[in-house]
Coordinates of C-alpha atoms in Angstrom, one line a residue:
X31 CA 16.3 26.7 -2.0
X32 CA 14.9 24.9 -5.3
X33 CA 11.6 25.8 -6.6
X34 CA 8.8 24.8 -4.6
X35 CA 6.9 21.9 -6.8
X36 CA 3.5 22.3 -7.2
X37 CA 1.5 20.3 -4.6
X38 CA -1.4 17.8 -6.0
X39 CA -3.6 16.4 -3.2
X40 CA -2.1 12.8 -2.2
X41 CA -3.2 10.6 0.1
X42 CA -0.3 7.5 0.9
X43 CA -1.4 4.7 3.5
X44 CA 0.5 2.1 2.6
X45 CA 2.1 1.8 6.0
X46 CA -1.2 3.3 8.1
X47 CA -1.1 1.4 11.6
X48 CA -4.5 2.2 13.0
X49 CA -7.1 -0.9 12.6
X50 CA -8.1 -0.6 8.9
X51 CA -10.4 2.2 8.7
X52 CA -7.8 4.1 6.7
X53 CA -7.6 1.6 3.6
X54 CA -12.2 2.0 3.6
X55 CA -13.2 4.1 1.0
X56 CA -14.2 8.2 1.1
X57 CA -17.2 8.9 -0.9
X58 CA -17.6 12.2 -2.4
X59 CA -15.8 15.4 -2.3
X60 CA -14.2 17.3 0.9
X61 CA -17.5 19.6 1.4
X62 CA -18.5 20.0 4.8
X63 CA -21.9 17.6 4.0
X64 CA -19.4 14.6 2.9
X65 CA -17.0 15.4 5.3
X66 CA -19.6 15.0 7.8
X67 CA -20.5 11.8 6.3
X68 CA -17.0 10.3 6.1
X69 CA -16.2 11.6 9.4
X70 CA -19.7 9.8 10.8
X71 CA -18.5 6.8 9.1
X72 CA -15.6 6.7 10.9
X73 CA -16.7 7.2 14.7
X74 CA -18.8 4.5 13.4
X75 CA -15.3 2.5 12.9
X76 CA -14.4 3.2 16.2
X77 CA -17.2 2.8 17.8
X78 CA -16.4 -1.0 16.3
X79 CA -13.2 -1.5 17.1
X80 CA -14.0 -0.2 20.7
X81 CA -16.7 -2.8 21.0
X82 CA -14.2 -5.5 19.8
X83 CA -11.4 -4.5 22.5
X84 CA -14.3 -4.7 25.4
X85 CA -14.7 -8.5 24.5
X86 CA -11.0 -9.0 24.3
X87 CA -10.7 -7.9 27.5
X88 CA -13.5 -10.0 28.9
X89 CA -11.9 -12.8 27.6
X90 CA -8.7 -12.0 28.5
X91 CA -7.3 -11.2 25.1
X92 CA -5.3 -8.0 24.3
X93 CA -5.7 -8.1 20.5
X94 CA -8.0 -6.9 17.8
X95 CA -10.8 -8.6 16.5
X96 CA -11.6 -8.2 12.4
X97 CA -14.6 -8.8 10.9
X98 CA -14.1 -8.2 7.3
X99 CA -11.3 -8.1 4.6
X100 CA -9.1 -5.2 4.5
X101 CA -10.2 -2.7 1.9
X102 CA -7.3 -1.6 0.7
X103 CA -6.9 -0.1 -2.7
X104 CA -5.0 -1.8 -5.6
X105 CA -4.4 -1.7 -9.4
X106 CA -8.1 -3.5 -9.9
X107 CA -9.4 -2.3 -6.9
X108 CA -9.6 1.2 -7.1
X109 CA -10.1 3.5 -4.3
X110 CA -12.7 6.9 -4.4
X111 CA -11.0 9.8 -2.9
X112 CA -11.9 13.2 -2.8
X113 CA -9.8 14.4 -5.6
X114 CA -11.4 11.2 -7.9
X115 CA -9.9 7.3 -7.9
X116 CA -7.4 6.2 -6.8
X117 CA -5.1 3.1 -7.9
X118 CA -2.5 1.5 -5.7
X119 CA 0.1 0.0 -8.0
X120 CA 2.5 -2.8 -6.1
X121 CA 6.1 -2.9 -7.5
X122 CA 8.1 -6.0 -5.7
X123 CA 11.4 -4.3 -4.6
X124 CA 10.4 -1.0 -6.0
X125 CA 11.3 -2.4 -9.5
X126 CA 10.2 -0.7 -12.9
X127 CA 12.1 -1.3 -16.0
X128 CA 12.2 2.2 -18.0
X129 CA 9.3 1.0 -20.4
X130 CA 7.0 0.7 -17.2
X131 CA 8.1 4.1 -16.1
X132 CA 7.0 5.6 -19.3
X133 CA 4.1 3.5 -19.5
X134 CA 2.8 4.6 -15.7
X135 CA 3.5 8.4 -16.6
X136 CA 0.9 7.5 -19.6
X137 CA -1.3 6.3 -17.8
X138 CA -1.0 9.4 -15.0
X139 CA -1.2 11.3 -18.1
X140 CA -4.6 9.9 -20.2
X141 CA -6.5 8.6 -16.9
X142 CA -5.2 10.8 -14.1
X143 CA -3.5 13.9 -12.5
X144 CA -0.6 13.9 -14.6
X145 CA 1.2 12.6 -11.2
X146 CA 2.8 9.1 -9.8
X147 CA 2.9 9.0 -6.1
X148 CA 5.4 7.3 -4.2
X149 CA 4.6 5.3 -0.9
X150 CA 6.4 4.1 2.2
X151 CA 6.4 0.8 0.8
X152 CA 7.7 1.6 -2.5
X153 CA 4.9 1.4 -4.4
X154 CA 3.3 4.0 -6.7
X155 CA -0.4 5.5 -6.4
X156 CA -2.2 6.7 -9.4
X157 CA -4.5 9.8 -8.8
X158 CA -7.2 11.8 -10.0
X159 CA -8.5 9.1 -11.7
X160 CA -12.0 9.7 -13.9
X161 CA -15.2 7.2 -14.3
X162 CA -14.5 4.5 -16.5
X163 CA -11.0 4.1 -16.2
X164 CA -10.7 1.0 -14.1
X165 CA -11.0 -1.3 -17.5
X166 CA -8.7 1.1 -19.8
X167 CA -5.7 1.2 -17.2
X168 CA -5.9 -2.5 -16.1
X169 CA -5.4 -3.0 -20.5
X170 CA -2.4 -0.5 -20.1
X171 CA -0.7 -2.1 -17.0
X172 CA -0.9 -5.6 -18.6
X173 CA 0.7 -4.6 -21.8
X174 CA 3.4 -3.2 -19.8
X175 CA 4.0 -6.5 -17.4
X176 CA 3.0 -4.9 -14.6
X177 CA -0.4 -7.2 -13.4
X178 CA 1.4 -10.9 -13.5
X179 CA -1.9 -12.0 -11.7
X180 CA -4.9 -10.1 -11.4
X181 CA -5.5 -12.5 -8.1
X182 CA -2.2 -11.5 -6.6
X183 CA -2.3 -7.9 -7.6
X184 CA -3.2 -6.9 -4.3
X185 CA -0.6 -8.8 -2.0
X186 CA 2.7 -8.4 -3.9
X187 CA 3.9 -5.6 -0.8
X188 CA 7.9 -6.9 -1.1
X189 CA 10.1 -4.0 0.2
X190 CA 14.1 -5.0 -0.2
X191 CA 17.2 -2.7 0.3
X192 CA 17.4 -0.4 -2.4
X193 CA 21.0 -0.1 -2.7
X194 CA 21.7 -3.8 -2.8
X195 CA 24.8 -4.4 -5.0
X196 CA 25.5 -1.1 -5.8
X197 CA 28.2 0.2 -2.8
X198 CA 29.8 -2.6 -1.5
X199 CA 27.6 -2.3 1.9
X200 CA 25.4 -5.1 3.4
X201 CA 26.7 -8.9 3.8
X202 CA 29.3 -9.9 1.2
X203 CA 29.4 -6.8 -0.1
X204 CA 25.8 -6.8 -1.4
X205 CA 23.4 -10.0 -1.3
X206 CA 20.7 -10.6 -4.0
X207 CA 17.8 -9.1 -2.6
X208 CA 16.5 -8.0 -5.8
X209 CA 16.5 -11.4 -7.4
X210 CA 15.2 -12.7 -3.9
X211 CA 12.3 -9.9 -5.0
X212 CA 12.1 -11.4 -8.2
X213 CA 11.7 -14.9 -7.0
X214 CA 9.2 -14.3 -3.9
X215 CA 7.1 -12.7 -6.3
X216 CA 6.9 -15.6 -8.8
X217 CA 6.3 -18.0 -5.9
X218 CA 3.5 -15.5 -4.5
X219 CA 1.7 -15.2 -7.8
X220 CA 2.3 -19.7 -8.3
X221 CA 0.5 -19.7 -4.3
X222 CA -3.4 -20.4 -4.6
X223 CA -3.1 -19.6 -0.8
X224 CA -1.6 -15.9 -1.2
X225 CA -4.8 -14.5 -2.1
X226 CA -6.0 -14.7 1.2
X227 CA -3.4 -12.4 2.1
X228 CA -4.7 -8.9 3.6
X229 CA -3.3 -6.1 1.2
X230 CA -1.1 -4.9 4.1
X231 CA 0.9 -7.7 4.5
X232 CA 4.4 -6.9 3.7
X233 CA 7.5 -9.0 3.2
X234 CA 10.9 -7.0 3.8
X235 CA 14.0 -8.5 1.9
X236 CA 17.4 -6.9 3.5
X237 CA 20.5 -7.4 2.1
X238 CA 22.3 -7.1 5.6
X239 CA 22.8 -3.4 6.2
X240 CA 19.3 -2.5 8.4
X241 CA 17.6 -0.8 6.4
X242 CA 14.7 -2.6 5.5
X243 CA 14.6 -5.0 8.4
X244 CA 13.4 -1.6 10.5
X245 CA 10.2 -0.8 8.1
X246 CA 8.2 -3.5 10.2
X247 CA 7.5 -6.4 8.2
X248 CA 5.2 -9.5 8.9
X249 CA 8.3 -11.4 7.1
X250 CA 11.9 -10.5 7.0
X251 CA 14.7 -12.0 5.5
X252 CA 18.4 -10.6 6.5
X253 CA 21.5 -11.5 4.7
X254 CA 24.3 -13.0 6.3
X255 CA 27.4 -13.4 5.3
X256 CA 28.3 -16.5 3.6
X257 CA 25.5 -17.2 1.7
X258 CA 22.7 -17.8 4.7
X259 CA 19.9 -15.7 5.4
X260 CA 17.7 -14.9 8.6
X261 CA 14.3 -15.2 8.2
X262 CA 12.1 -13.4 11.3
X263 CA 8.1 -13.5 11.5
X264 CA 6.7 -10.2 12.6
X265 CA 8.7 -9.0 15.9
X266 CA 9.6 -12.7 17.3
X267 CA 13.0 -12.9 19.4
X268 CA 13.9 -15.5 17.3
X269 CA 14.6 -16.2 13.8
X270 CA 15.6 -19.5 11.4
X271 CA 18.9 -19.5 9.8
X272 CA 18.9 -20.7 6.4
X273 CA 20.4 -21.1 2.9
X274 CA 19.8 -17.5 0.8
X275 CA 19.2 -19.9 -2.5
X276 CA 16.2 -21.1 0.3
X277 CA 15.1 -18.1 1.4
X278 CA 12.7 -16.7 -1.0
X279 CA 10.7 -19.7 -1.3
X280 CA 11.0 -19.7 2.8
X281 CA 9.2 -16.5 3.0
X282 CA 6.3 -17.6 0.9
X283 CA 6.0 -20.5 3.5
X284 CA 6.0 -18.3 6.5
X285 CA 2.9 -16.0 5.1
X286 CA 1.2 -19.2 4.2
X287 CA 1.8 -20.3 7.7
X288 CA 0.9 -17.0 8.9
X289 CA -2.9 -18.1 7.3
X290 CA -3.5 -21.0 8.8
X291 CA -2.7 -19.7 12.2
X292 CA -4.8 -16.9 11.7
X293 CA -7.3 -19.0 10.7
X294 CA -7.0 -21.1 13.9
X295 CA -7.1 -18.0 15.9
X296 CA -10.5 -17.0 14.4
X297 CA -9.4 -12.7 14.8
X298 CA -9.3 -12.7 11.1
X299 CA -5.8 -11.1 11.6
X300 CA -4.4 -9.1 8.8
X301 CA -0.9 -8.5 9.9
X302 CA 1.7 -10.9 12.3
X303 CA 1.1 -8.2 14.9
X304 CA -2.4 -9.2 15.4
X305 CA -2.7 -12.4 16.0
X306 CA -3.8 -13.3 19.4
X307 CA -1.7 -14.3 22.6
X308 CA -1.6 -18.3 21.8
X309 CA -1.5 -17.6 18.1
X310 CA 1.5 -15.4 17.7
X311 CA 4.9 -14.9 15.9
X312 CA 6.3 -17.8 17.7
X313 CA 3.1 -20.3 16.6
X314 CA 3.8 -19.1 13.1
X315 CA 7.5 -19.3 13.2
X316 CA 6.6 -22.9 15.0
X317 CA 4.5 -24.0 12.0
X318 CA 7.0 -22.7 9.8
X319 CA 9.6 -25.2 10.8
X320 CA 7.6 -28.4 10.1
X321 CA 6.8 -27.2 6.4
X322 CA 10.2 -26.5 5.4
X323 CA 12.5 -29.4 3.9
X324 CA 14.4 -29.7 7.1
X325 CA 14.2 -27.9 10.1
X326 CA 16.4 -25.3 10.4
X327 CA 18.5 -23.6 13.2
X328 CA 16.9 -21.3 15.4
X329 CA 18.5 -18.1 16.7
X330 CA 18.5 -14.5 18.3
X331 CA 16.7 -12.5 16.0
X332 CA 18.6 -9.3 15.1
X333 CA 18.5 -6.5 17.0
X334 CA 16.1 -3.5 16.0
X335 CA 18.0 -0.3 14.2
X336 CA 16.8 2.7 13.4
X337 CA 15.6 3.2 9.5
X338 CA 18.6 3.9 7.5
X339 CA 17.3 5.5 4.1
X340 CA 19.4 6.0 1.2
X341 CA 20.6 9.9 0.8
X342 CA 20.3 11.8 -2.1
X343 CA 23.8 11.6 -4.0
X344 CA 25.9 9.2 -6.4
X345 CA 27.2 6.0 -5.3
X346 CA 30.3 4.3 -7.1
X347 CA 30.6 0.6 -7.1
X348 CA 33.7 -0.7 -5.1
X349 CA 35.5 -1.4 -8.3
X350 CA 34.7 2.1 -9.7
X351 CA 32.7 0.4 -12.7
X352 CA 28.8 1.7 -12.4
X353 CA 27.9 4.5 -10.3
X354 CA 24.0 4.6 -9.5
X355 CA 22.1 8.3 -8.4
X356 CA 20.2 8.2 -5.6
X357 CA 17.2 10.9 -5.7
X358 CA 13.9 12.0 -3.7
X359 CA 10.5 12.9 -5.2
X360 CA 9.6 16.4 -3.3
X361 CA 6.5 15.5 -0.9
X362 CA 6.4 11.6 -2.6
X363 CA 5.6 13.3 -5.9
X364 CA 7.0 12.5 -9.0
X365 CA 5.3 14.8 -12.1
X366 CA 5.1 12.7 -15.3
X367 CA 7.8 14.5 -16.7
X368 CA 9.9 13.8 -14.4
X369 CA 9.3 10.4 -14.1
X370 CA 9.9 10.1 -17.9
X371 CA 13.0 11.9 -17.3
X372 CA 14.0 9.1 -15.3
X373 CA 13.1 6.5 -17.6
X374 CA 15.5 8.2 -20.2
X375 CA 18.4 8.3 -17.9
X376 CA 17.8 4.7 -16.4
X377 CA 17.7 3.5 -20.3
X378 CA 20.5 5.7 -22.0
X379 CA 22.9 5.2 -19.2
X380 CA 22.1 3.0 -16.9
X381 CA 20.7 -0.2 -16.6
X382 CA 17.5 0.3 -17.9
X383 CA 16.0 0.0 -14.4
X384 CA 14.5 2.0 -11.5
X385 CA 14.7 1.0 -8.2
X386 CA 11.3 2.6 -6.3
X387 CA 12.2 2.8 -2.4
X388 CA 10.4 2.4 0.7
X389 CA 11.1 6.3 1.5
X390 CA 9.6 7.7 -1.7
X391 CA 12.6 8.2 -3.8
X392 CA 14.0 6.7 -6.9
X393 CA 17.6 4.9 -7.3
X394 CA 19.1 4.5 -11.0
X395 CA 21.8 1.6 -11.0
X396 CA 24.3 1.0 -13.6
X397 CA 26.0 4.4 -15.4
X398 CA 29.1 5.2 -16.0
X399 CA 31.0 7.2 -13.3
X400 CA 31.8 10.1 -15.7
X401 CA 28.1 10.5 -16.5
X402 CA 26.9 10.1 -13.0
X403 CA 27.3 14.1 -11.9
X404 CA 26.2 15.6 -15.0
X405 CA 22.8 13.5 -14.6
X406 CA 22.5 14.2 -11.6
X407 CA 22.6 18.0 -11.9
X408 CA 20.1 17.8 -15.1
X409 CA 17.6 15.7 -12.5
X410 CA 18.1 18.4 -9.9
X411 CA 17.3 21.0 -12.7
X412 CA 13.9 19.0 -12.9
X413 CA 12.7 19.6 -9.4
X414 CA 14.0 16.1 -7.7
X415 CA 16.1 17.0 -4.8
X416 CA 19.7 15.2 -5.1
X417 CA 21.4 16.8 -2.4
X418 CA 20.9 15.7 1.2
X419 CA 21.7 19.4 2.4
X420 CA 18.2 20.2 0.0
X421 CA 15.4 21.5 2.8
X422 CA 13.3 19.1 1.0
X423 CA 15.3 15.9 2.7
X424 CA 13.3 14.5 5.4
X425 CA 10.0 16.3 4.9
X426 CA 7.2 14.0 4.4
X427 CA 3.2 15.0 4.5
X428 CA 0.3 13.2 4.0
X429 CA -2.8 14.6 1.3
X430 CA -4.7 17.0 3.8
X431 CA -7.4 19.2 2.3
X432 CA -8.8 19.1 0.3
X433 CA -7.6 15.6 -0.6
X434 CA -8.8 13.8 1.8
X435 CA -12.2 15.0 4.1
X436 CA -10.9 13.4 7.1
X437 CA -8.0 15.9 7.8
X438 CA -8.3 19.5 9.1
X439 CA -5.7 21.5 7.2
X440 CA -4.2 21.8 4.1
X441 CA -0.8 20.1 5.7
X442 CA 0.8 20.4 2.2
X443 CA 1.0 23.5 1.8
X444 CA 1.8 24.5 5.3
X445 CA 4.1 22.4 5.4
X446 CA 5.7 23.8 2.5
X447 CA 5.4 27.2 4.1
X448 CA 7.5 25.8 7.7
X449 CA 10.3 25.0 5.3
X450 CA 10.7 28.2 4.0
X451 CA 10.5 30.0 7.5
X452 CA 12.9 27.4 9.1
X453 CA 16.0 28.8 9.6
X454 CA 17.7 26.0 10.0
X455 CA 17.1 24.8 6.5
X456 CA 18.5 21.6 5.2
X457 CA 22.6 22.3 5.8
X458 CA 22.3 21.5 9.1
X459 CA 20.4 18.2 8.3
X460 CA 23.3 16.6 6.4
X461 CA 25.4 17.8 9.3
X462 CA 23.7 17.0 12.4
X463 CA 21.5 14.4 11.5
X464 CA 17.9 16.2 12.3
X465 CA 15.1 13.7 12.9
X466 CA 12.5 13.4 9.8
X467 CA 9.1 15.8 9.6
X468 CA 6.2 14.1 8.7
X469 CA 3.1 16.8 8.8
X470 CA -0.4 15.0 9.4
X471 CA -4.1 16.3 8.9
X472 CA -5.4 14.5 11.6
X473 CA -3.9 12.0 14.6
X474 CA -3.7 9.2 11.9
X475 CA -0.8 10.1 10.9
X476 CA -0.9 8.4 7.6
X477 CA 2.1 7.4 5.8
X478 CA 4.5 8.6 8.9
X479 CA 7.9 7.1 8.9
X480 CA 9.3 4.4 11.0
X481 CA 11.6 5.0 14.2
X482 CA 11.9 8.1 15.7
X483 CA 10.7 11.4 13.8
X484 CA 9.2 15.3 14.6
X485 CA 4.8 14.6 14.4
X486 CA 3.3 17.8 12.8
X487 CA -0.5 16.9 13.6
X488 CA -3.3 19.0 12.7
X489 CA -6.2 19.6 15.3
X490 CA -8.3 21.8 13.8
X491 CA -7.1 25.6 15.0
X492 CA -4.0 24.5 15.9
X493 CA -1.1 21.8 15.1
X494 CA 0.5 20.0 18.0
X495 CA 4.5 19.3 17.8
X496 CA 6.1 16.6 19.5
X497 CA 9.2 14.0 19.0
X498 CA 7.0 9.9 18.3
X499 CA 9.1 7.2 17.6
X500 CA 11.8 7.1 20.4
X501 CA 12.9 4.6 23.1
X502 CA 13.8 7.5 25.6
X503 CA 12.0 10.3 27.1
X504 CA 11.3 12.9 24.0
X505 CA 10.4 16.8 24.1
X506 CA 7.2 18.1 25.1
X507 CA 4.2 18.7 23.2
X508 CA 3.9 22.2 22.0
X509 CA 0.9 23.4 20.6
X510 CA 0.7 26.5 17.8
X511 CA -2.6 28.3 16.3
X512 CA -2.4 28.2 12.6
X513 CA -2.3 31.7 12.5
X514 CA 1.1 31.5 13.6
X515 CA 3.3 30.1 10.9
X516 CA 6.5 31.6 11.9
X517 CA 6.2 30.4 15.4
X518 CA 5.4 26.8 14.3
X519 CA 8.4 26.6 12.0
X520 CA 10.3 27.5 15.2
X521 CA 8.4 24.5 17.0
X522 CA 9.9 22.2 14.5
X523 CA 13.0 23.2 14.7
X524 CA 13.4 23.2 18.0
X525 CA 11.9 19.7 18.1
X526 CA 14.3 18.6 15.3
X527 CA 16.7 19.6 16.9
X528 CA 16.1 18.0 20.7
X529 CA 15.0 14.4 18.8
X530 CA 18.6 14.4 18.2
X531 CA 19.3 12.9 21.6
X532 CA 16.4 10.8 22.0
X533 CA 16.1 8.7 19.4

């Protein structure tokens, strides 16, 4: 087993699904008096939202009502934690040029905790953060190109297949998600409608193999083969086929479409999901249509998959020019060495680009294939795990104490200790394709993964183990006092294990 990292507190919500609370800020530190607070705050929340889903259901409505702009954190807006600020960076595709990398791991260095955190979006959190920094790191993340529009900042969520181009999968062997990226982000950042868009809303560009099109996004493009592109709004069983040279600028029309309905339905939805029975995928998708040039075929949209994330390793091209590494930060950590490590591979060997992804690792495109195995053995030397036999594949966790007041254990680090007791360590994984672990202080479950994965929640003497995520009938709860590590490790094997069949 590799060295066990050190573990910072970190707190990801990119991809939170409860009603917003989780994006409000904490005030002060993790103390029992704060803790109180926060925790008062929150009933508070529910108490809220509870109210709301009485008059739904005296109207007749199943859906949420909102009353206020999300609070989500970003680059300008920064976000108090427990541990200090916090500063949600959005990165369209997961992209970073090796400048920016260096530049972030700067900034992590002067104004931070010496840490980048990776979320389920692939974006990058900045932590720790000290008074008086908002002004000197929005100076630094200009100069590196990373705030094209301090109006936008905030809504610039673009997730797109990571591996695009780079092994031959996907439609034609690889569409161009990445310059789709590229484009939708121009076009967002050009939109004096975009704005409006709650910090949640996410646009998912896949390239054709299902990977992305699983992580849940309000818009969705899929490559086709051919040169045409599917274009789906939230869940709807249907979807517009379209030209790919259409589709980026398609996209920005649907989440502008997406507004006015939600401005019709008066919910103040943030996400397709929410909008009211009347006022729904299909009303958006409907809208859509008459604001495109022409309107364009409908058709089944495709069916669901399971997440498909890239595993650690090196990929070749199909013509055996460029290989690319595929890597995982430990726990969605990346130390600022180690991200400048990357920066220095990514500009003396590759392309000069890093390719952030939605399941907190890091791809490097563009080396040569004789260089791809000795980089990838210095890199595993630095603590990132490049192997998906590594114990450390498919462990995920969100901050816990004393990160974040909410949560009732310091999930981190047990966590950290269940991987060292489980026996069935991370050969099997590769092998036998165990579900994901995704350890939780509290039944939030912030940051957990999509599709079907083992839930590690914390309830305050104990930590309940169960199989979420799956279509079929899944294991059985099993509860375990804190004071039994060995026997929890067990619990999560065993759950592992029997989420095998019921995914």
């Amino acid at each position: 087993m590799p060295p066990t990292p050190a573990i910072p507190p970190h707190r990801d919500e990119s991809l939170v699904r409860d009603s917003g609370a989780a994006c409000a800020p904490d005030r002060g530190d993790a103390g029992q008096a704060d803790g109180d607070a926060v925790r008062g705050r929150e009933d508070a929340r529910v108490r809220d939202r509870a109210a709301a889903r009485v008059r739904d259901a005296q109207t007749g409505a199943d859906t949420l009502v909102r009353d206020r702009g999300d609070a989500c954190p970003g680059a300008l807006r920064l976000h108090s934690a427990a541990d200090g600020s916090l500063a949600r960076l959005r990165l369209p595709a997961g992209l970073l040029t090796a400048p920016q990398a260096r530049a972030l791991a700067d900034a992590a260095d002067r104004l931070g905790d010496g840490h980048l955190s990776l979320t389920s979006r692939g974006n990058a959190e900045l932590r720790g953060l000290g008074d008086g920094c908002a002004a000197p790191l929005a100076d630094l993340l200009r100069a590196a190109g990373l705030l094209p529009s301090d109006q936008h900042e905030r809504v610039r969520n673009i997730v797109a297949s990571p591996l695009a181009g780079l092994d031959g999968q996907g439609a034609d062997g690889g569409a161009p998600v990445q310059e789709w990226a590229r484009e939708l982000d121009r076009l967002l950042c050009a939109s004096d409608t975009a704005p409006a868009l709650s910090g949640r809303f996410l646009f998912a560009l896949d390239d054709g193999r299902g990977d992305v099109a699983a992580l849940g996004g309000d818009v969705t493009l899929v490559a086709e083969p051919g040169g045409t592109a599917l274009l789906r709004v939230g869940d709807d069983s249907e979807a517009l086929r379209l030209p790919g040279s259409e589709a980026p600028r398609a996209a920005r029309t649907a989440a502008e479409a997406f507004l006015s309905v939600a401005h019709e339905a008066g919910h103040g939805s943030w996400r397709v999901r929410e909008l009211p029975p009347g006022h729904d995928a299909a009303a958006v998708r409907a809208l859509l249509r008459t604001r495109l040039p022409q309107p364009y075929e409908t058709t089944a949209a495709p069916a669901p998959t399971a997440p498909r994330p890239p595993r650690p390793s090196t990929l070749t091209t199909p013509d055996g020019t460029h290989a690319a590494l595929s890597l995982l930060a430990p726990l969605g950590r990346l130390t600022t060495a180690q991200l400048r490590r990357l920066a220095d591979v990514a500009a003396q060997d590759g392309h000069g680009e890093l390719r952030m992804t939605p399941w907190r690792g890091v791809v490097l495109p563009g080396l040569p294939p004789e260089a791809a195995g000795p980089r990838l053995r210095e890199l595993a030397t630095a603590g990132l795990v490049t192997d998906p036999a590594s114990p450390w594949y498919g462990l995920g966790a969100c901050t816990g104490l004393p990160g974040c007041a909410k949560s009732l254990s310091d999930v981190r680090a047990d966590a950290v200790t269940g991987l060292r007791m489980d026996g069935t360590g991370g050969p099997h994984q590769a092998a036998t394709g165990l579900l994901p672990v995704h350890w939780s202080g509290c039944a939030r479950r912030c940051g957990h993964p999509h599709g079907a994965w083992v839930d590690v929640v914390a309830t305050g003497d104990a930590y309940e183990v169960s199989v979420r995520g799956t279509r079929h009938a899944a294991p059985a709860t099993a509860t375990v006092p804190l004071t039994e590590p060995g026997r929890l490790a067990d619990a999560v094997a065993s759950a592992r294990a029997a989420g095998r069949t019921t995914p």
